Short mmCIF file of C-alpha atoms in Angstrom, two decimals:
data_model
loop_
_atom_site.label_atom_id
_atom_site.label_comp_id
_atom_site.label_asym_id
_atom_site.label_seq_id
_atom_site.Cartn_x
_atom_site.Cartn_y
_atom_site.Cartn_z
CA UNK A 714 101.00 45.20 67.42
CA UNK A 715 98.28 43.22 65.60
CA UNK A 716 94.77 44.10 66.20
CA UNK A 717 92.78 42.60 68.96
CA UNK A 718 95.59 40.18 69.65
CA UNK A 719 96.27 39.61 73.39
CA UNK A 720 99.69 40.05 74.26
CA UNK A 721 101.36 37.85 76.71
CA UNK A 722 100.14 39.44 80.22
CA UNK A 723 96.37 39.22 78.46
CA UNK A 724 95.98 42.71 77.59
CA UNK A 725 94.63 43.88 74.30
CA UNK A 726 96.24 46.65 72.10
CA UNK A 727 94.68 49.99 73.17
CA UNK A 728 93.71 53.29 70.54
CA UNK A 729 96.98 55.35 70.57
CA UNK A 730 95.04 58.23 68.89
CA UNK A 731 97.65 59.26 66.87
CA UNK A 732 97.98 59.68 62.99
CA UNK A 733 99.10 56.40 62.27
CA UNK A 734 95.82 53.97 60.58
CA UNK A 735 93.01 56.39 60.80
CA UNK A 736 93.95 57.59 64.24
CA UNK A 737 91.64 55.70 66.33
CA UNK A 738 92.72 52.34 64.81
CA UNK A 739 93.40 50.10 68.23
CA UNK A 740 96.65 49.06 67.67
CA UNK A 741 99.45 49.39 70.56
CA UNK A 742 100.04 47.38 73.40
CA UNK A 743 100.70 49.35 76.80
CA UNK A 744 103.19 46.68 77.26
CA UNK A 745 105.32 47.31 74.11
CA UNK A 746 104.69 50.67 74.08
CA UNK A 747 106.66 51.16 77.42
CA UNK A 748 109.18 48.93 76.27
CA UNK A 749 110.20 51.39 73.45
CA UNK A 750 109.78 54.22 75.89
CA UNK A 751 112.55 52.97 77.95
CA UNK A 752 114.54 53.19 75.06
CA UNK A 753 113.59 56.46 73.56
CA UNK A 754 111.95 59.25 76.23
CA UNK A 755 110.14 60.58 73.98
CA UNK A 756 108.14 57.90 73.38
CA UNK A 757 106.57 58.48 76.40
CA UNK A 758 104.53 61.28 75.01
CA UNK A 759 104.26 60.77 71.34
CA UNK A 760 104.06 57.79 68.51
CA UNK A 761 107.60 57.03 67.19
CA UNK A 762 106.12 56.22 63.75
CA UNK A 763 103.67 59.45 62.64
CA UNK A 764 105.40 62.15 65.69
CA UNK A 765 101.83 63.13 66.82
CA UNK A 766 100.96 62.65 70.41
CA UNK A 767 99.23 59.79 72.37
CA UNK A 768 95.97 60.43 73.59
CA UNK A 769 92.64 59.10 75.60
CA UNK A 770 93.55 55.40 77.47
CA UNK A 771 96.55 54.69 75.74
CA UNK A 772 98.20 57.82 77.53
CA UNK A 773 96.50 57.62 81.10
CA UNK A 774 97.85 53.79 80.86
CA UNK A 775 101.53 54.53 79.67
CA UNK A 776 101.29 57.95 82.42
CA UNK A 777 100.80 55.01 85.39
CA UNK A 778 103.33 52.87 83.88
CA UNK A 779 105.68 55.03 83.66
CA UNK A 780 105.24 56.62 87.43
CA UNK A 781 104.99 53.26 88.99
CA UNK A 782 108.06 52.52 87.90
CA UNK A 783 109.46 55.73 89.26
CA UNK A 784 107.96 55.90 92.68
CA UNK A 785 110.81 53.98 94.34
CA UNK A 786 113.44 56.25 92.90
CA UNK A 787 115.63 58.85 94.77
CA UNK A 788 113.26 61.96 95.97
CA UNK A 789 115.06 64.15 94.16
CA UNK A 790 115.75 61.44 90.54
CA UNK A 791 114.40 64.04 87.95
CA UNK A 792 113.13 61.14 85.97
CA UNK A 793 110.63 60.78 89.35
CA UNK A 794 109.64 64.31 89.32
CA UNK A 795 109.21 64.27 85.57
CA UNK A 796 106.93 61.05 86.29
CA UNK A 797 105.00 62.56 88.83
CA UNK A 798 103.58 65.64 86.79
CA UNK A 799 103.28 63.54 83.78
CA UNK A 800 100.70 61.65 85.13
CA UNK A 801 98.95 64.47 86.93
CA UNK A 802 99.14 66.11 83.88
CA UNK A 803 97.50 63.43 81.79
CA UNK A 804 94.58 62.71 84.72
CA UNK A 805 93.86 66.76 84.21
CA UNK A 806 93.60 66.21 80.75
CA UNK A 807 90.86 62.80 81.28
CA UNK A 808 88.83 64.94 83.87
CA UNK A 809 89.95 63.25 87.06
CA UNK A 810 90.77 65.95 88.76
CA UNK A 811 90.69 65.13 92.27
CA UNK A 812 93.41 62.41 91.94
CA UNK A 813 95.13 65.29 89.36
CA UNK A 814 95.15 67.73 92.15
CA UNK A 815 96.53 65.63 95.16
CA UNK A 816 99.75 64.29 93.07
CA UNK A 817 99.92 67.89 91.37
CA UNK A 818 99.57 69.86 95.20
CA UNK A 819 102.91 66.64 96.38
CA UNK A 820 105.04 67.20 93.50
CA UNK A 821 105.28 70.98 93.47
CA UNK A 822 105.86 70.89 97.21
CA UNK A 823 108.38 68.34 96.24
CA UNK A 824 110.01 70.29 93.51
CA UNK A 825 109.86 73.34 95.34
CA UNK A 826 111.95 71.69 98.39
CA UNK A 827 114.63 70.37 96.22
CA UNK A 828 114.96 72.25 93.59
CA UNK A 829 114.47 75.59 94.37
CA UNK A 830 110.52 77.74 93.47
CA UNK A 831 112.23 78.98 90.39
CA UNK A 832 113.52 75.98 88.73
CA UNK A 833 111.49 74.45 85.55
CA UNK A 834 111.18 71.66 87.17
CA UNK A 835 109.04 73.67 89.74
CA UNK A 836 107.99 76.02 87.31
CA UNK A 837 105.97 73.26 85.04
CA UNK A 838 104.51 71.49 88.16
CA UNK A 839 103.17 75.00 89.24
CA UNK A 840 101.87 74.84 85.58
CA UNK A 841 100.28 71.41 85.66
CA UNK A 842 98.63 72.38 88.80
CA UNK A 843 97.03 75.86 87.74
CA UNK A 844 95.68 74.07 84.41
CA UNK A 845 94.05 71.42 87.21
CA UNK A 846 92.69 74.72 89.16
CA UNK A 847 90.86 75.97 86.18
CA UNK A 848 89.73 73.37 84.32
CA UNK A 849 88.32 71.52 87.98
CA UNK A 850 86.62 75.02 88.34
CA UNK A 851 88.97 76.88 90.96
CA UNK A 852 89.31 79.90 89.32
CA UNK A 853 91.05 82.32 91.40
CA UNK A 854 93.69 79.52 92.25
CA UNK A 855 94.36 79.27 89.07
CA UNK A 856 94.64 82.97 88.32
CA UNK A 857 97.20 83.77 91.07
CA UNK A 858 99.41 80.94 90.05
CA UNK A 859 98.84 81.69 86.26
CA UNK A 860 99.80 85.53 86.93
CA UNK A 861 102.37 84.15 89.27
CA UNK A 862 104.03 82.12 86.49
CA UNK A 863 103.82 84.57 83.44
CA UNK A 864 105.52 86.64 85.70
CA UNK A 865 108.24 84.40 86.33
CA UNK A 866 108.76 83.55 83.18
CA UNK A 867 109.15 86.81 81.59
CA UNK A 868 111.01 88.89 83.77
CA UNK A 869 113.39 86.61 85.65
CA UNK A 870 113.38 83.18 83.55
CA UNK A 871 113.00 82.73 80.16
CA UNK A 872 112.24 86.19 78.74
CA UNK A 873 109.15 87.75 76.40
CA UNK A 874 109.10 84.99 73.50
CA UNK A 875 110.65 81.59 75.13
CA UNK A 876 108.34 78.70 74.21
CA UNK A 877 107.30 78.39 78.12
CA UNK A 878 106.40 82.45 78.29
CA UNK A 879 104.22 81.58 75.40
CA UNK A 880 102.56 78.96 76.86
CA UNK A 881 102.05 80.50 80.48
CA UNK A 882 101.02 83.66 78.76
CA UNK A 883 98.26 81.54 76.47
CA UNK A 884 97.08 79.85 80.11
CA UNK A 885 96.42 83.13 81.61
CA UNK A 886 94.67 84.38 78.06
CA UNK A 887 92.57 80.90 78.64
CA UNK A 888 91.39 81.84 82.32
CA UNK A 889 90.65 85.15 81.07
CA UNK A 890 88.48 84.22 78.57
CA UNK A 891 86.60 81.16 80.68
CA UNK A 892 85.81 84.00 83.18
CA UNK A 893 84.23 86.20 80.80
CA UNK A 894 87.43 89.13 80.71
CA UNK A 895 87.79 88.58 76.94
CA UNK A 896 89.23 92.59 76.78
CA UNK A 897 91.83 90.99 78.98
CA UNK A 898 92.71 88.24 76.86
CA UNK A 899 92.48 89.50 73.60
CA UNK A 900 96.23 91.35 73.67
CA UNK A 901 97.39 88.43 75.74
CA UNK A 902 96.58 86.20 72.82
CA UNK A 903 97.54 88.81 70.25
CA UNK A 904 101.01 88.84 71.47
CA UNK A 905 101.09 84.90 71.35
CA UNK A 906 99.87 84.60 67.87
CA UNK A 907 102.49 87.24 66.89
CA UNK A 908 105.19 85.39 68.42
CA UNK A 909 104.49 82.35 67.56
CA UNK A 910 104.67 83.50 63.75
CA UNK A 911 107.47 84.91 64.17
CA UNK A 912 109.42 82.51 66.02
CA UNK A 913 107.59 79.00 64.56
CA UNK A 914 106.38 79.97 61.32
CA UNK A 915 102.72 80.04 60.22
CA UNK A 916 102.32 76.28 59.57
CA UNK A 917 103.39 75.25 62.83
CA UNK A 918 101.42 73.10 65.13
CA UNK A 919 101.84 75.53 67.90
CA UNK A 920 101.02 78.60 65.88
CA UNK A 921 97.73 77.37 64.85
CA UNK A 922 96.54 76.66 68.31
CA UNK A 923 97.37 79.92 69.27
CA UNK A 924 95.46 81.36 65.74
CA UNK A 925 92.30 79.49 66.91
CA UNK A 926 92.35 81.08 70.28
CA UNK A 927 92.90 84.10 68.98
CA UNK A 928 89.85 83.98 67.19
CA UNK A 929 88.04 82.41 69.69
CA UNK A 930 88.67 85.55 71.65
CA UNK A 931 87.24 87.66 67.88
CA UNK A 932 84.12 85.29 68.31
CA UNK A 933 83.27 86.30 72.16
CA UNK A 934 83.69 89.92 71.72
CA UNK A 935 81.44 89.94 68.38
CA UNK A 936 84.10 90.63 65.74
CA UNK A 937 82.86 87.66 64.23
CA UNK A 938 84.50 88.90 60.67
CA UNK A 939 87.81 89.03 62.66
CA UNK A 940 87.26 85.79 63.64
CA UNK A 941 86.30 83.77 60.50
CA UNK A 942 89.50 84.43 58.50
CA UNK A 943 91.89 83.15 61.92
CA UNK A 944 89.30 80.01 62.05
CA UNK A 945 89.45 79.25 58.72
CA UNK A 946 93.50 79.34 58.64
CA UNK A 947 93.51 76.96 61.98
CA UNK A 948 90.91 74.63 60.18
CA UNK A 949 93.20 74.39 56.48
CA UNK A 950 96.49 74.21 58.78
CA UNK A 951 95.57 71.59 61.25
CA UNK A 952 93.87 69.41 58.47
CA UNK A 953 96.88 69.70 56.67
CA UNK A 954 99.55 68.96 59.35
CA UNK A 955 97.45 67.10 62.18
CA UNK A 956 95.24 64.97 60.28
CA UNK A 957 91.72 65.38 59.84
CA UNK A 958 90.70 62.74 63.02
CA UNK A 959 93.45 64.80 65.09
CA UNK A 960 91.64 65.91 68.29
CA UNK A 961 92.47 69.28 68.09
CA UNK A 962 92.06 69.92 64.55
CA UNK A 963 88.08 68.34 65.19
CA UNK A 964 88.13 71.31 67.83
CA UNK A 965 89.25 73.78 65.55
CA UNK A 966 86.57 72.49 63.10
CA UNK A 967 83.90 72.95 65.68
CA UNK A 968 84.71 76.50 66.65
CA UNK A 969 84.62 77.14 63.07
CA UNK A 970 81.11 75.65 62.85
CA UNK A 971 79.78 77.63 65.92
CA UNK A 972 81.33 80.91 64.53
CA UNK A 973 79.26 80.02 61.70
CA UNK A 974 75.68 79.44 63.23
CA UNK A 975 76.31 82.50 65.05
CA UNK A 976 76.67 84.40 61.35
CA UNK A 977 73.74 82.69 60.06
CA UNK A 978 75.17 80.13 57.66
CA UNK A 979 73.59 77.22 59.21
CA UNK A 980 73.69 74.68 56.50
CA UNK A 981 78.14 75.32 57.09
CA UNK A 982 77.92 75.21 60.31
CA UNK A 983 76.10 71.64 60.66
CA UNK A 984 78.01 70.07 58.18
CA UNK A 985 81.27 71.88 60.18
CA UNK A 986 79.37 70.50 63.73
CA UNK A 987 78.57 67.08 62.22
CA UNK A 988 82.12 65.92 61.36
CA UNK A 989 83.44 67.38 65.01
CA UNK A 990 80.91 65.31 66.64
CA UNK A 991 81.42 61.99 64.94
CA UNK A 992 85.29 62.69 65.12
CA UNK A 993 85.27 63.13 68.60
CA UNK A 994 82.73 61.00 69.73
CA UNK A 995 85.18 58.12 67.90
CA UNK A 996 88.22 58.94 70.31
CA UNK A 997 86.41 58.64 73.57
CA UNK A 998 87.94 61.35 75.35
CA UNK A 999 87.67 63.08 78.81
CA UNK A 1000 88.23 66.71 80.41
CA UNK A 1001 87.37 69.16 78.30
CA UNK A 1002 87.26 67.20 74.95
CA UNK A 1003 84.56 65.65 76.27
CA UNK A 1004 82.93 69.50 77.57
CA UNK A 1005 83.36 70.22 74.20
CA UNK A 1006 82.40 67.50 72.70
CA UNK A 1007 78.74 67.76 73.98
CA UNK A 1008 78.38 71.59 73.33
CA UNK A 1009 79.20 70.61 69.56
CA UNK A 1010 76.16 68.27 69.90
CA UNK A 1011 74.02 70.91 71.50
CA UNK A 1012 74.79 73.34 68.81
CA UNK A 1013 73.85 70.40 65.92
CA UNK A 1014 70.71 70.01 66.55
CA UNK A 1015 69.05 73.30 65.59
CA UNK A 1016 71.29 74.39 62.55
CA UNK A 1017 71.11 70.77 61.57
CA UNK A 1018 67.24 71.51 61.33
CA UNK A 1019 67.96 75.07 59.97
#
């Protein structure tokens, strides 16, 4: 899609936020963007040209698409159930959580009725809706369907290292840590990081996210020299393999720059701050990007003065 060229229904082409042109080049049409999806799945989810995920209004846009079109299928179509938490999922993520919970609260009763509480399908709307819990501030919803699902997962599912145990594991680390346990999440995040190694390699995407948490649990219990070495690998690895404008790896350099102000290299850590800010201040995200977001510009100011 050209740039700011209408397409035939009058829309313009949205920011994809993926790799491709500087990552928040505006360069896809909703339009054609479905139109390859119904071709390829996956394109749903992810750009077909650089492999890195949509994000911000290009995602919400294609998530409604894609469920409209699904909403007059068979109760039971899987394509409609995978519809359905798709676009909960992606509301969760751009902080609308009230319209995230109500579609996340009818598709796991949904899934749950016709495809049994232990199927995946269930299993990842449970997920979807216990990532709404926390992040919309339910807490101990969140924990008893977190602890519910790690569970699950582990002993009667998918066993210790399967790439959903992992994941459930890391959301119950997560809701440890936002509720101040970091003791508790520390060997929950240990044993992620470990497998994730193992299983992934240490350049993978999904190994450095679970790094970064890792040290993010080092930072909050003071081992900041535990921390700084984790950081720093996240930071190199997710330059490297995300892209430097990649959401998460302007998280990763954030964290870095707040482990930093906290040791007292403040001239670092606002240089670290500075480029997190402008990064994600250029994608125009929601949810917790955009929490973050503005407690990397809190944390500017005074080591940017320092």
């Amino acid at each position: 899609c050209l740039d700011h060229v209408h397409a035939e229904s009058g829309e313009l082409p949205q920011p994809t936020g993926c790799a491709c042109r500087g990552g928040a080049t505006i360069h896809a049409h909703v339009g054609c963007m479905v139109q390859f999806a119904r071709e390829k799945a996956e394109t749903w989810f992810k750009c077909p040209t650089c492999g890195q995920d949509w994000t911000g209004s290009a995602v919400l846009a294609l998530a409604r698409r894609r469920h409209e079109m699904a909403v007059g299928l068979p109760e039971a179509d899987s394509e409609r159930l995978i519809a359905a938490n798709f676009l909960a999922d992606t509301l969760r993520v751009a902080g609308q959580y009230e319209e995230a919970l109500r579609l996340g609260r009818e598709n796991l009763e949904t899934t749950c009725r016709v495809c049994g509480p232990e199927h995946s399908m269930t299993l990842r709307a449970m997920q979807t809706l216990a990532a709404t819990h926390l992040e919309s501030g339910d807490q101990d919803a969140a924990l008893a369907m977190y602890t519910e699902l790690v569970a699950t997962y582990r002993e009667r599912v998918r066993g210790k290292e399967h790439e959903t145990t992992l994941r459930a594991i890391a959301d119950l680390a997560a809701l440890h840590m936002r509720m101040g346990n970091h003791h508790l999440a520390l060997p929950l995040l240990q044993e992620v990081a470990d497998a994730r190694r193992r299983t992934l390699g240490d350049g993978h995407a999904e190994t450095l996210f679970a790094i970064n948490d890792l040290a993010s649990a080092y930072e909050n219990l003071y081992e900041f020299e535990r921390a700084l070495p984790l950081y720093n690998e996240a930071v190199e690895g997710s330059r490297r393999l995300l892209g430097p404008q990649h959401r998460d790896t302007l998280v990763t350099v954030g964290n870095l720059g707040r482990l930093l102000a906290k040791m007292g290299d403040h001239a670092e850590a606002a240089a670290l701050l500075e480029e997190a800010v402008e990064g994600l201040s250029a994608l125009s995200l929601g949810g917790t990007y955009l929490q973050q977001l503005e407690h990397f510009k809190k944390l500017l100011q005074p080591n940017a003065r320092c």
